[in-house]
mmCIF file of C-alpha atoms and ligand atoms in Angstrom:
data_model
loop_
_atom_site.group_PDB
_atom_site.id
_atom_site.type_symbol
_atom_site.label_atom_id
_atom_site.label_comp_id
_atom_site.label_asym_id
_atom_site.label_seq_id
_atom_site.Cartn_x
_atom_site.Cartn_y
_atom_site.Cartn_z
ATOM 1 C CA UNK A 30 0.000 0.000 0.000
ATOM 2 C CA UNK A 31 1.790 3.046 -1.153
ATOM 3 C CA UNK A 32 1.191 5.705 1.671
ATOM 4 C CA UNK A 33 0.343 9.394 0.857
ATOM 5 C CA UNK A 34 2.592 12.152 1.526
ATOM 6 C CA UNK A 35 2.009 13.683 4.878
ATOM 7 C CA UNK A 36 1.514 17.033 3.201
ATOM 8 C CA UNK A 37 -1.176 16.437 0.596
ATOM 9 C CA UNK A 38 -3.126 14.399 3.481
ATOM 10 C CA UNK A 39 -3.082 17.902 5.647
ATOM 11 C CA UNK A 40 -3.606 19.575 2.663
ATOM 12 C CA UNK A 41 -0.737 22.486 3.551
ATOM 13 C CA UNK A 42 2.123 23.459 1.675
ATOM 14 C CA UNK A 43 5.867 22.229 1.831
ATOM 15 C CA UNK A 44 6.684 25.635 3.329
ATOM 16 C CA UNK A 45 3.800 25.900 5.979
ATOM 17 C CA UNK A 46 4.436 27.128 9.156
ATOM 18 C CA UNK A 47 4.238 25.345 12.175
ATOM 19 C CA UNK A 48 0.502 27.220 13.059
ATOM 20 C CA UNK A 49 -0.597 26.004 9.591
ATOM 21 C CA UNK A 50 0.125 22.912 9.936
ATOM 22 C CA UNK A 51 -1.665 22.530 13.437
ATOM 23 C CA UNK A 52 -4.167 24.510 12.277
ATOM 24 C CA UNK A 53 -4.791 22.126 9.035
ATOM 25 C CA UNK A 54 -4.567 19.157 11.397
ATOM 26 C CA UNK A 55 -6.905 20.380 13.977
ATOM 27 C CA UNK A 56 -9.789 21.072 11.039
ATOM 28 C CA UNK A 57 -9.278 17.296 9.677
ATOM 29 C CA UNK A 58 -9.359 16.368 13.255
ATOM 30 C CA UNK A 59 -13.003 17.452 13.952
ATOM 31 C CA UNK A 60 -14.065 16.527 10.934
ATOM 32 C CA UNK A 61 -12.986 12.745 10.893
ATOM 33 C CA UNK A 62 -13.260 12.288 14.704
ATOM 34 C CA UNK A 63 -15.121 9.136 15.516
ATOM 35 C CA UNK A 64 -17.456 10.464 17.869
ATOM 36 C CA UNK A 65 -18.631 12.500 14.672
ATOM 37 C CA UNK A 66 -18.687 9.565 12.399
ATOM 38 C CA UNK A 67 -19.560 6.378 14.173
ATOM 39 C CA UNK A 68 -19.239 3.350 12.449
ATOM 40 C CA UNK A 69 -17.491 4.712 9.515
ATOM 41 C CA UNK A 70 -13.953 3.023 8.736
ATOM 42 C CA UNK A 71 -13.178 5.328 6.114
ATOM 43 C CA UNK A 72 -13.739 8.527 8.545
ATOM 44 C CA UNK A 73 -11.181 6.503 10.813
ATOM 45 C CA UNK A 74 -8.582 5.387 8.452
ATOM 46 C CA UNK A 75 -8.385 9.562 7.537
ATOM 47 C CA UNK A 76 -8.550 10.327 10.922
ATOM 48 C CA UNK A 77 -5.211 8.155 11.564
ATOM 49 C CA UNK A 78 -3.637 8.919 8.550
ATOM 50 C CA UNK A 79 -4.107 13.351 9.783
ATOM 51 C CA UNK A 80 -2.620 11.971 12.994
ATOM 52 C CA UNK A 81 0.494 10.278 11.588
ATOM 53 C CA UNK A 82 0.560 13.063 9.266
ATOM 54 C CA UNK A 83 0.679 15.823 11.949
ATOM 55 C CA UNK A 84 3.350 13.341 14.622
ATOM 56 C CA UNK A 85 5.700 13.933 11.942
ATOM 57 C CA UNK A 86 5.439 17.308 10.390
ATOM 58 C CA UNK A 87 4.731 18.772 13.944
ATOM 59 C CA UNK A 88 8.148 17.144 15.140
ATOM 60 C CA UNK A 89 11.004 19.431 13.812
ATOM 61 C CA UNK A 90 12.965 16.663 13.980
ATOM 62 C CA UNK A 91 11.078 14.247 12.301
ATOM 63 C CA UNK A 92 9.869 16.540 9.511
ATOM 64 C CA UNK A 93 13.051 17.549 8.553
ATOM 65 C CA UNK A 94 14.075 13.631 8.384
ATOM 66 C CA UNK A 95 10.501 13.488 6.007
ATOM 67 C CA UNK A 96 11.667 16.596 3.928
ATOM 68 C CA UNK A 97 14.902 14.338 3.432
ATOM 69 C CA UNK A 98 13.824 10.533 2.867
ATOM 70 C CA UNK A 99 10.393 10.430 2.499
ATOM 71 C CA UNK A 100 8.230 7.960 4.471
ATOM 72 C CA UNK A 101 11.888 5.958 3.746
ATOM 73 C CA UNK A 102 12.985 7.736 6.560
ATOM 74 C CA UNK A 103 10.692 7.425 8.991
ATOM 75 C CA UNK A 104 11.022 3.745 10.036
ATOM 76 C CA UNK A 105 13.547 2.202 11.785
ATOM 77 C CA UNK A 106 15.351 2.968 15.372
ATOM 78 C CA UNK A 107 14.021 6.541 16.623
ATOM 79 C CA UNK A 108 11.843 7.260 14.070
ATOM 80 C CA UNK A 109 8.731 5.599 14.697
ATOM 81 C CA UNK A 110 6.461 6.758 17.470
ATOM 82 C CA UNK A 111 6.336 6.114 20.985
ATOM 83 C CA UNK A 112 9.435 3.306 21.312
ATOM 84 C CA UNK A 113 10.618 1.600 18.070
ATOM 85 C CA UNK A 114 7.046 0.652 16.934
ATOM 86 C CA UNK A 115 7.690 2.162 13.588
ATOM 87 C CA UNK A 116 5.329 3.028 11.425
ATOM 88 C CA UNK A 117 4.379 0.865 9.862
ATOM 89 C CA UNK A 118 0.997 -0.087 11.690
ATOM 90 C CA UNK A 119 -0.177 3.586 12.252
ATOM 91 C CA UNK A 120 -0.834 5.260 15.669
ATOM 92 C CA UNK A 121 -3.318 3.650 17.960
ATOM 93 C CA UNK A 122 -6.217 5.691 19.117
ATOM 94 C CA UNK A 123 -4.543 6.348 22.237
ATOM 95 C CA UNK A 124 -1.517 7.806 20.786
ATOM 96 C CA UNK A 125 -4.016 10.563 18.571
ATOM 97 C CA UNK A 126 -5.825 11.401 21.988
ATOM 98 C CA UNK A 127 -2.819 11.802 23.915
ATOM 99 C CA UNK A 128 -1.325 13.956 20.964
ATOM 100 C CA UNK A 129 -5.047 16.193 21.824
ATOM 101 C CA UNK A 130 -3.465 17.702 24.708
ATOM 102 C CA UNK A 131 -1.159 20.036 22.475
ATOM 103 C CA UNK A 132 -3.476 20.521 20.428
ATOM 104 C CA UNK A 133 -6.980 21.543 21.564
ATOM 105 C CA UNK A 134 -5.703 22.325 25.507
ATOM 106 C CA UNK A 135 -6.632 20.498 28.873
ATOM 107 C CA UNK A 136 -10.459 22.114 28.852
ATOM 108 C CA UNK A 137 -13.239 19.685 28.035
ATOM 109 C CA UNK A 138 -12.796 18.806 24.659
ATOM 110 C CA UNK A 139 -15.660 16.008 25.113
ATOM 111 C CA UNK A 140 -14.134 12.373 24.585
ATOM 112 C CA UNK A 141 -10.362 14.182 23.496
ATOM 113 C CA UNK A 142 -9.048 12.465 26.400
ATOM 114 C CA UNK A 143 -8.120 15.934 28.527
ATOM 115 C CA UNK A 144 -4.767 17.410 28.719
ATOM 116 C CA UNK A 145 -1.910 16.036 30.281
ATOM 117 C CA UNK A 146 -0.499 17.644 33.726
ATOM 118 C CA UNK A 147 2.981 19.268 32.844
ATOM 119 C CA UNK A 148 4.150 20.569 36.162
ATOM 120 C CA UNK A 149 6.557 18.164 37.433
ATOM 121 C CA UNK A 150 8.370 17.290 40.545
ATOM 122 C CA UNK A 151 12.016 17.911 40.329
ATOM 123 C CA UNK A 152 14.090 14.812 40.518
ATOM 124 C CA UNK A 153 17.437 14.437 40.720
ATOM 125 C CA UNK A 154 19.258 12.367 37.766
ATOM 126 C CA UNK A 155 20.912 9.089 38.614
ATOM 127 C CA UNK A 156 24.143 8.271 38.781
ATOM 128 C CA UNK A 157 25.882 5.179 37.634
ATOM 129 C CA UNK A 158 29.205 3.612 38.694
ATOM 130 C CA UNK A 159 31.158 0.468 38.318
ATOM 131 C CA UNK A 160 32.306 -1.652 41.455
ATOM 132 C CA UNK A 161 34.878 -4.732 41.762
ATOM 133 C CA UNK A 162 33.870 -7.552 43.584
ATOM 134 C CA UNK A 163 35.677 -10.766 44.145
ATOM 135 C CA UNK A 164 34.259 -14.059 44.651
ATOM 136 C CA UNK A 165 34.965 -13.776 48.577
ATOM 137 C CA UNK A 166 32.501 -10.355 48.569
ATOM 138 C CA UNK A 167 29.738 -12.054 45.995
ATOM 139 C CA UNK A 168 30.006 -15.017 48.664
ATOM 140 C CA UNK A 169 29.683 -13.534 51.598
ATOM 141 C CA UNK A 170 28.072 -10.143 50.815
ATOM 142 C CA UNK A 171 29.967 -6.903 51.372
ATOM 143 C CA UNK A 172 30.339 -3.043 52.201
ATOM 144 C CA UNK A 173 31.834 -1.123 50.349
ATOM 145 C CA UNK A 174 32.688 2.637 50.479
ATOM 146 C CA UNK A 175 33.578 4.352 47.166
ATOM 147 C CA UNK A 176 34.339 7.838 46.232
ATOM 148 C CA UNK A 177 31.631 8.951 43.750
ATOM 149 C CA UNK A 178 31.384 12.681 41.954
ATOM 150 C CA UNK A 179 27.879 14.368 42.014
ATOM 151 C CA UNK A 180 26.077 17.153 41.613
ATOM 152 C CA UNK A 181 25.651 18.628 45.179
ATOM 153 C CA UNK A 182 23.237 21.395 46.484
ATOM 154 C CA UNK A 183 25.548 24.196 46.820
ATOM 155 C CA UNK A 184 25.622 25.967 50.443
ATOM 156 C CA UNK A 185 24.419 29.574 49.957
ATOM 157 C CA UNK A 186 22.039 28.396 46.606
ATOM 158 C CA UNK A 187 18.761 30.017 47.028
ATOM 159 C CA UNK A 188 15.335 29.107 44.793
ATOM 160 C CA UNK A 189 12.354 31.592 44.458
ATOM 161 C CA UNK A 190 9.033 31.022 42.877
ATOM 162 C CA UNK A 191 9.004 30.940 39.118
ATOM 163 C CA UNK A 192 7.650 34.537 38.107
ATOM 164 C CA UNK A 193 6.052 33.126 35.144
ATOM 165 C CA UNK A 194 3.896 30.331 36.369
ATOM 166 C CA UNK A 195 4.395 31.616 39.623
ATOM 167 C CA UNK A 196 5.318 28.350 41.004
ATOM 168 C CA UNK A 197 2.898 25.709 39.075
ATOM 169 C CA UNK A 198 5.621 25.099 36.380
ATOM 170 C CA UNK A 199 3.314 25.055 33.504
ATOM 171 C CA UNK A 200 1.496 28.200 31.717
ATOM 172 C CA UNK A 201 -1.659 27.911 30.679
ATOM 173 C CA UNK A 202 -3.603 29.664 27.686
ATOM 174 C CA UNK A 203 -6.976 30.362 26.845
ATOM 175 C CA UNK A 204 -8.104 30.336 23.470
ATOM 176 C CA UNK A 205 -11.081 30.955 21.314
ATOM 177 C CA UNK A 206 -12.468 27.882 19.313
ATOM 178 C CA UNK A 207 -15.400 26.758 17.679
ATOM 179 C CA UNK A 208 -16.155 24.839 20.951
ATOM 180 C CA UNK A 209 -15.757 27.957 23.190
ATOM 181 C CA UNK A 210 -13.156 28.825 25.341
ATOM 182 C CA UNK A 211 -10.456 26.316 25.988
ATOM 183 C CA UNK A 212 -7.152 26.145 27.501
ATOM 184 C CA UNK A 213 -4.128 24.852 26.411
ATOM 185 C CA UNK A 214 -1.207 23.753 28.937
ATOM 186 C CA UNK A 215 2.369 23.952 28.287
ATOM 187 C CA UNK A 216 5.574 23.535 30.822
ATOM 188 C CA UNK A 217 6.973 26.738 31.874
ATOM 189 C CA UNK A 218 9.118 28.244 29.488
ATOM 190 C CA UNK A 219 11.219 30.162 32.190
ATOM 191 C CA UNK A 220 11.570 27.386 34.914
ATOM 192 C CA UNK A 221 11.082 24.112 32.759
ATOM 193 C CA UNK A 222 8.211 22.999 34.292
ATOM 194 C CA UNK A 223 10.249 23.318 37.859
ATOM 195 C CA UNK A 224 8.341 25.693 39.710
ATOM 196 C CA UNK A 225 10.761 27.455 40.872
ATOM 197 C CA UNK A 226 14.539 29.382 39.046
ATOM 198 C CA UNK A 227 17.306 30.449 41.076
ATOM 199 C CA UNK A 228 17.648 32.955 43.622
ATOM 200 C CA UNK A 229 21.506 33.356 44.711
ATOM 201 C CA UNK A 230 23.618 31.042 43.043
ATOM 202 C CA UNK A 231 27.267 30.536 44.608
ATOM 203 C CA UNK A 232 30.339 30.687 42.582
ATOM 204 C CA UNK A 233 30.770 27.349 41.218
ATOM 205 C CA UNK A 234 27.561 26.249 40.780
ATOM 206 C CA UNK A 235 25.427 26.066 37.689
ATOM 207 C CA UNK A 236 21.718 27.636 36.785
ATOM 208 C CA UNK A 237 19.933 25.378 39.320
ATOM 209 C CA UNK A 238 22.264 26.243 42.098
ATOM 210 C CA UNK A 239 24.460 22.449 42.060
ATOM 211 C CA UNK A 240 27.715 22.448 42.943
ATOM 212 C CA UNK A 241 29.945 18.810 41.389
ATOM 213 C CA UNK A 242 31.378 17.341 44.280
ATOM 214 C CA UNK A 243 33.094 14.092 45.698
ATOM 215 C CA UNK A 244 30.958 12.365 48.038
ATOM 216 C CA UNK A 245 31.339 8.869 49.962
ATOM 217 C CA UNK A 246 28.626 6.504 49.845
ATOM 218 C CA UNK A 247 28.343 3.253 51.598
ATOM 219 C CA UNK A 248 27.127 0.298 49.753
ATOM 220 C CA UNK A 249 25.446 -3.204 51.224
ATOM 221 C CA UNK A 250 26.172 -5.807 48.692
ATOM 222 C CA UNK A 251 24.089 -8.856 49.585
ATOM 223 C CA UNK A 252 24.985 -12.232 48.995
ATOM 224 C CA UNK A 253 25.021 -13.280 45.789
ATOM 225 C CA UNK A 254 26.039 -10.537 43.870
ATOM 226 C CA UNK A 255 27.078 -11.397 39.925
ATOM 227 C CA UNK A 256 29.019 -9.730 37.322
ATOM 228 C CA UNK A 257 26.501 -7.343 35.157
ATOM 229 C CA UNK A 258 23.995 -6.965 38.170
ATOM 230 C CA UNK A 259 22.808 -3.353 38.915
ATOM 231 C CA UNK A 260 22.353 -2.470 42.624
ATOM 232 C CA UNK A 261 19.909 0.732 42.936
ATOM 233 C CA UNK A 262 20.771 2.443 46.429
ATOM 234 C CA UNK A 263 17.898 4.928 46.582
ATOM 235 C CA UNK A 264 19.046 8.471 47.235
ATOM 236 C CA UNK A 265 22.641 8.776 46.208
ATOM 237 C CA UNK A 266 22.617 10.025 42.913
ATOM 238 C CA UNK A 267 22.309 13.631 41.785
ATOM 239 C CA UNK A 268 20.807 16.153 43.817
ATOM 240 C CA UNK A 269 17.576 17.465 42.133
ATOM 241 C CA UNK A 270 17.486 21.290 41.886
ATOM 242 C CA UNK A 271 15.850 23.188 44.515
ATOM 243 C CA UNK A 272 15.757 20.797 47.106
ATOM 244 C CA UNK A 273 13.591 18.120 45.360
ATOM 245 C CA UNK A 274 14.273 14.559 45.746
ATOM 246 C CA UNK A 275 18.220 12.990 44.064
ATOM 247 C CA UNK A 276 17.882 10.655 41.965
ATOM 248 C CA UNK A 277 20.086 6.918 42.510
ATOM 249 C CA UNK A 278 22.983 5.520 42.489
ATOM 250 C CA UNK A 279 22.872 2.539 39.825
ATOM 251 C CA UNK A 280 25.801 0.236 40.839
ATOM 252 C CA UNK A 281 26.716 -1.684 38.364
ATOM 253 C CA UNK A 282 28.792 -5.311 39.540
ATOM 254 C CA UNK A 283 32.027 -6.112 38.027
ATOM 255 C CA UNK A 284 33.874 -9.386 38.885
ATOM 256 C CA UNK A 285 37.471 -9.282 39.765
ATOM 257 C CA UNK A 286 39.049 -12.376 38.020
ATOM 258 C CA UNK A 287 40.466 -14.795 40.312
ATOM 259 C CA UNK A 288 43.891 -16.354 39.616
ATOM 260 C CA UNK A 289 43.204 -19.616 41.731
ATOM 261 C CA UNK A 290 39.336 -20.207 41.500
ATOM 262 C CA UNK A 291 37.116 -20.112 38.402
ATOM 263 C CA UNK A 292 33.534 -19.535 38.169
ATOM 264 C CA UNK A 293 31.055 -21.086 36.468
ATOM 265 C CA UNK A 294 27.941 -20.057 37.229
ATOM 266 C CA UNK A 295 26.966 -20.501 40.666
ATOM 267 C CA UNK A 296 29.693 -23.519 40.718
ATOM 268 C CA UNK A 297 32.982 -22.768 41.800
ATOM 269 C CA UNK A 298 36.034 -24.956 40.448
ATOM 270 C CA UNK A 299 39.558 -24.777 42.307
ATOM 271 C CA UNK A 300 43.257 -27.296 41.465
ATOM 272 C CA UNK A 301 44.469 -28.678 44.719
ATOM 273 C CA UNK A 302 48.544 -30.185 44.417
ATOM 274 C CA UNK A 303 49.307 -33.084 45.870
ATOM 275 C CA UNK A 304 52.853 -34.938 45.866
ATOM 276 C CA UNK A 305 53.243 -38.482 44.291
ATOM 277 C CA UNK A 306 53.173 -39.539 48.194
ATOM 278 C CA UNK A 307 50.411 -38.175 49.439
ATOM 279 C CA UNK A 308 48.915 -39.755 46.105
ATOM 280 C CA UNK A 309 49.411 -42.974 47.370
ATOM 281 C CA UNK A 310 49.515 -42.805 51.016
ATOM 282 C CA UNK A 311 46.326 -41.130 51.231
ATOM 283 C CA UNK A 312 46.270 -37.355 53.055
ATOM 284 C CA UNK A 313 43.861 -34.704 54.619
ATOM 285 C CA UNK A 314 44.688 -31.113 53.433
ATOM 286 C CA UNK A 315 43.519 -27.420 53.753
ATOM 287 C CA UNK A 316 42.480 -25.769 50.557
ATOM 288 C CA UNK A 317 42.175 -22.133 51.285
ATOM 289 C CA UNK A 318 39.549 -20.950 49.261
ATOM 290 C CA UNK A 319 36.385 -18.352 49.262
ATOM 291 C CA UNK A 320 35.141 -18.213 52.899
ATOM 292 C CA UNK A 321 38.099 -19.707 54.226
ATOM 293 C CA UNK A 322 39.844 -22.955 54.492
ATOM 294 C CA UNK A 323 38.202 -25.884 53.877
ATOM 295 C CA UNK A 324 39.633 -28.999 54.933
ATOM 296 C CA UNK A 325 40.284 -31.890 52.123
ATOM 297 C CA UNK A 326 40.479 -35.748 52.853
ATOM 298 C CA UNK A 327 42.350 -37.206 49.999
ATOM 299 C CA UNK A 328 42.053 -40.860 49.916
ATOM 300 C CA UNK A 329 45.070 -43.413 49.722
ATOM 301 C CA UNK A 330 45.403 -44.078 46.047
ATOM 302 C CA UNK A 331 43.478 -41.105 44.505
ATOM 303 C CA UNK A 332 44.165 -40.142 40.722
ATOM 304 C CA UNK A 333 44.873 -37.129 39.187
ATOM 305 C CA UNK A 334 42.155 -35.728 37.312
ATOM 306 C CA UNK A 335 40.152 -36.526 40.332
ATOM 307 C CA UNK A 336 37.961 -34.048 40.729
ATOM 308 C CA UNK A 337 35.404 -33.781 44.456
ATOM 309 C CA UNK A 338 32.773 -31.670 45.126
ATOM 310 C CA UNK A 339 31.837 -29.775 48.184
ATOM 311 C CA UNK A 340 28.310 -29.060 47.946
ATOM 312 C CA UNK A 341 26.982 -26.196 48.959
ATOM 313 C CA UNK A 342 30.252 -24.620 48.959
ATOM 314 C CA UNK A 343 29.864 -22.250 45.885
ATOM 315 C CA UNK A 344 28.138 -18.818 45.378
ATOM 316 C CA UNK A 345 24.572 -18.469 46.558
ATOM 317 C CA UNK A 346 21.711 -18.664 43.756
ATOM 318 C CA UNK A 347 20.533 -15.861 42.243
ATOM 319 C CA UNK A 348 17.289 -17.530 40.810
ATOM 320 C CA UNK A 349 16.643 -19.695 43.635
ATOM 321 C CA UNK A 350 17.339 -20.136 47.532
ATOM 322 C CA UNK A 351 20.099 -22.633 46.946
ATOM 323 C CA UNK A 352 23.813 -22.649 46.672
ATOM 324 C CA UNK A 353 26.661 -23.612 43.965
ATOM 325 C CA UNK A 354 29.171 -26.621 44.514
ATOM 326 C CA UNK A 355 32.704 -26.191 44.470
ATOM 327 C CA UNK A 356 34.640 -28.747 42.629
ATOM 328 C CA UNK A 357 38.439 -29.435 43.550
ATOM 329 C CA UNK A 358 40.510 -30.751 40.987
ATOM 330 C CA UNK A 359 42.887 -32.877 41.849
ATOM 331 C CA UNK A 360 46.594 -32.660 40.517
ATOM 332 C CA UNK A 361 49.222 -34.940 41.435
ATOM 333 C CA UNK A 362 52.425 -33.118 41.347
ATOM 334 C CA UNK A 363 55.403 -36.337 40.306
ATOM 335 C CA UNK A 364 58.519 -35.427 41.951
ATOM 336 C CA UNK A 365 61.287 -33.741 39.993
ATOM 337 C CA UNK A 366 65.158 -33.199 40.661
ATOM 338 C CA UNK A 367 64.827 -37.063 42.604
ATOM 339 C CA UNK A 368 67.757 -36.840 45.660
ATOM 340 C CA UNK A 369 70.070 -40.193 45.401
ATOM 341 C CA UNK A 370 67.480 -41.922 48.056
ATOM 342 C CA UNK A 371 64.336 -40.843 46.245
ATOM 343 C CA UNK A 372 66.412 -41.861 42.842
ATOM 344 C CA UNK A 373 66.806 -45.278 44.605
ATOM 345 C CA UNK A 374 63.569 -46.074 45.764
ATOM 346 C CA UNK A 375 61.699 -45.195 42.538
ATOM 347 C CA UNK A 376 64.557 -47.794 40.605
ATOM 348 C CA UNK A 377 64.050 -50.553 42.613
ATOM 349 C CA UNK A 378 60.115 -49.726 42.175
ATOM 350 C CA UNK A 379 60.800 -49.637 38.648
ATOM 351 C CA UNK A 380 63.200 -52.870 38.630
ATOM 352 C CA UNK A 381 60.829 -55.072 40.922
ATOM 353 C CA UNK A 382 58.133 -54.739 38.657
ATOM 354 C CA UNK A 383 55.434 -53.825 41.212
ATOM 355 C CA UNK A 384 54.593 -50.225 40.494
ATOM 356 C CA UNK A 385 52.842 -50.230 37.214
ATOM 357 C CA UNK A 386 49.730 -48.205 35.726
ATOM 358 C CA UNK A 387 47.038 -50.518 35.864
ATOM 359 C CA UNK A 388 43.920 -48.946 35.722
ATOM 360 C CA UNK A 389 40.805 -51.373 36.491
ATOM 361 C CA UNK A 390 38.783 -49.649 34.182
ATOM 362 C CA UNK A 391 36.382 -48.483 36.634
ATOM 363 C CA UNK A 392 38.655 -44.748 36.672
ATOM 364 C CA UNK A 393 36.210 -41.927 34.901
ATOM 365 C CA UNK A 394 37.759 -40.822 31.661
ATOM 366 C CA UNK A 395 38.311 -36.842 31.074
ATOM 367 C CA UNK A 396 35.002 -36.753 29.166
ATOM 368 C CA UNK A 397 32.776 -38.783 31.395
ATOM 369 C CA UNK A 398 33.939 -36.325 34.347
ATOM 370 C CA UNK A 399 33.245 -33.379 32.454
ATOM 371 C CA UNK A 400 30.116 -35.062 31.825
ATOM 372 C CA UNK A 401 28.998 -35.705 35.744
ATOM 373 C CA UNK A 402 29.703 -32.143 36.385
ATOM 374 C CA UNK A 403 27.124 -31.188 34.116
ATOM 375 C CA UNK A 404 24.231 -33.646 34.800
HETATM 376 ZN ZN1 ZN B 522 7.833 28.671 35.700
#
């Protein structure tokens, strides 16, 4: 379906001005409005295509994109309306009525959905910083105290109320219509919609009286904690201008690599050395590892490649109550530089026969361990 061009549908000139063009849109408006023309499709298909029409040549932006490309132009990432829908399927009703409130005012325009309410509270912006965690902190949980650089309330910044709106941060104006009087809302020009515009503003600071400062905050970091997750500590972000509320902190978890223990997923996986001797003669040892030491019992005659698992020992779950495992991999370290005794032993060994390689077949292969760890 080849689409018509967004100026012949609201029947205005390439050069119109913006007034023209709202004024052109507002007459096709009232004439195709559905509450005018129940029942008729054809009524609403016009009425969607004015609205379309006027999102785009309304938008600087976007018209000047249309001037350029065509309809072309206006699909694709931040050109379509109201988040990457495109536009392809049109505007929904609710878009056009929502669009009413610039056009025909907050007054009781019957059915036009009413205006929207401009005057906002002032919020701070949030702030977003990068922390280091190693697996002992995501274990355990942590506190941490970093440095972070914000926009402060400055000592000695004063607000007053916005002349203009004289505090409500919108201005309103009344206008003459076929319908009578109605009002149109827009945010205050002079205060953005804050309310309020500086008073005294310290040397330093900028127009809404913050000042960019270092500031500690303290963060909890429960249990758990994984590379790519985003703590929000309420609060500790920007300072919103004349005393409103700051925005966050986003925290944002980076894992420290570990040189001795790997992670993989919630498991943890660790190599533990142990000499040809202790191979054989069986040994208990202490693996120092996240949350401390753990103690090992290596039984008498244990492989390399072995690999045991502590259960429970791993990082907490983020998906469910539970815990990882951690698995211990078992290396046996065969002795080098042999003193003359060692030298001796191992050649009689080796002349008698008696110390051979003879697995029973019952020892798990590389690939069927690899396999266990993942069923
Ligand atoms: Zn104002």
């Amino acid at each position: 379906m080849s689409k018509r061009d967004y100026y012949d549908v609201l029947g205005v000139s390439k050069s119109a001005s913006p007034e023209e063009i709202k004024k052109a849109y507002r007459k096709l408006a009232i004439q195709f409005h559905p509450d005018k023309n129940p029942g008729d499709k054809q009524a609403e298909e016009n009425f969607k295509e004015a609205a379309e029409a006027y999102e785009v040549l309304s938008d600087p932006q976007k018209k000047a994109r249309y001037d350029q490309y065509g309809h072309a132009g206006m699909s694709g990432a931040g050109g379509g309306f109201g988040g990457g829908g495109g536009f392809g399927g049109g505007m929904s009703m609710e878009d056009i009525f929502s669009q009413f409130g610039d056009i025909f005012g907050g007054g009781g325009f019957g059915g036009f959905g009413g205006g929207s309410q401009r005057s906002q509270a002032a919020r701070g912006s949030n702030l977003r910083v990068r922390i280091k965690l190693n697996l002992q902190d995501m274990v355990e949980g942590t506190q941490k105290t970093i440095k972070v650089k914000k926009m402060k309330s400055a000592p000695g910044a004063t607000a007053k109320t916005c002349p203009t709106c004289h505090g409500s941060g919108a201005q309103v104006k009344v206008m003459n219509t076929m319908f009578g009087q109605m009002q149109t809302q827009t945010t205050c020009g002079t205060c953005q919609g804050l309310g309020k515009v500086a008073d005294k503003i310290p040397a330093g600071a900028n127009e809404h009286g913050l000042i960019r400062e270092d500031e500690e905050v303290t963060i909890n970091i429960p249990a758990g904690a994984r590379e790519g997750i985003q703590l929000n500590v309420r609060g500790k972000g920007n300072d919103a201008p004349f005393g409103g509320t700051p925005g966050d902190l986003l925290v944002v978890v980076e894992e420290e690599v570990d040189k001795t223990i790997k992670r993989e997923g919630d498991n943890l996986h660790q190599e533990l050395y142990i000499s040809f001797a202790e191979a054989a003669l069986g040994t208990s040892k202490e693996l120092s590892t996240v949350g401390g030491q753990v103690k090992i019992k290596v039984e008498a005659g244990t492989q390399s490649g072995k690999i045991l698992r502590l259960a429970g020992k791993g990082l907490p779950s983020i998906d469910s109550y539970g815990k990882g495992d951690m698995f211990v991999h078992i290396n046996v370290w065969t002795p080098q530089n042999l003193n003359p005794t060692q030298k001796d032993f191992f050649e009689q060994q080796l002349e008698s026969g008696e110390m051979v390689a003879e697995p029973s077949g019952k020892e798990k292969s590389f690939f069927d361990k690899v396999k266990d760890l993942f069923s």
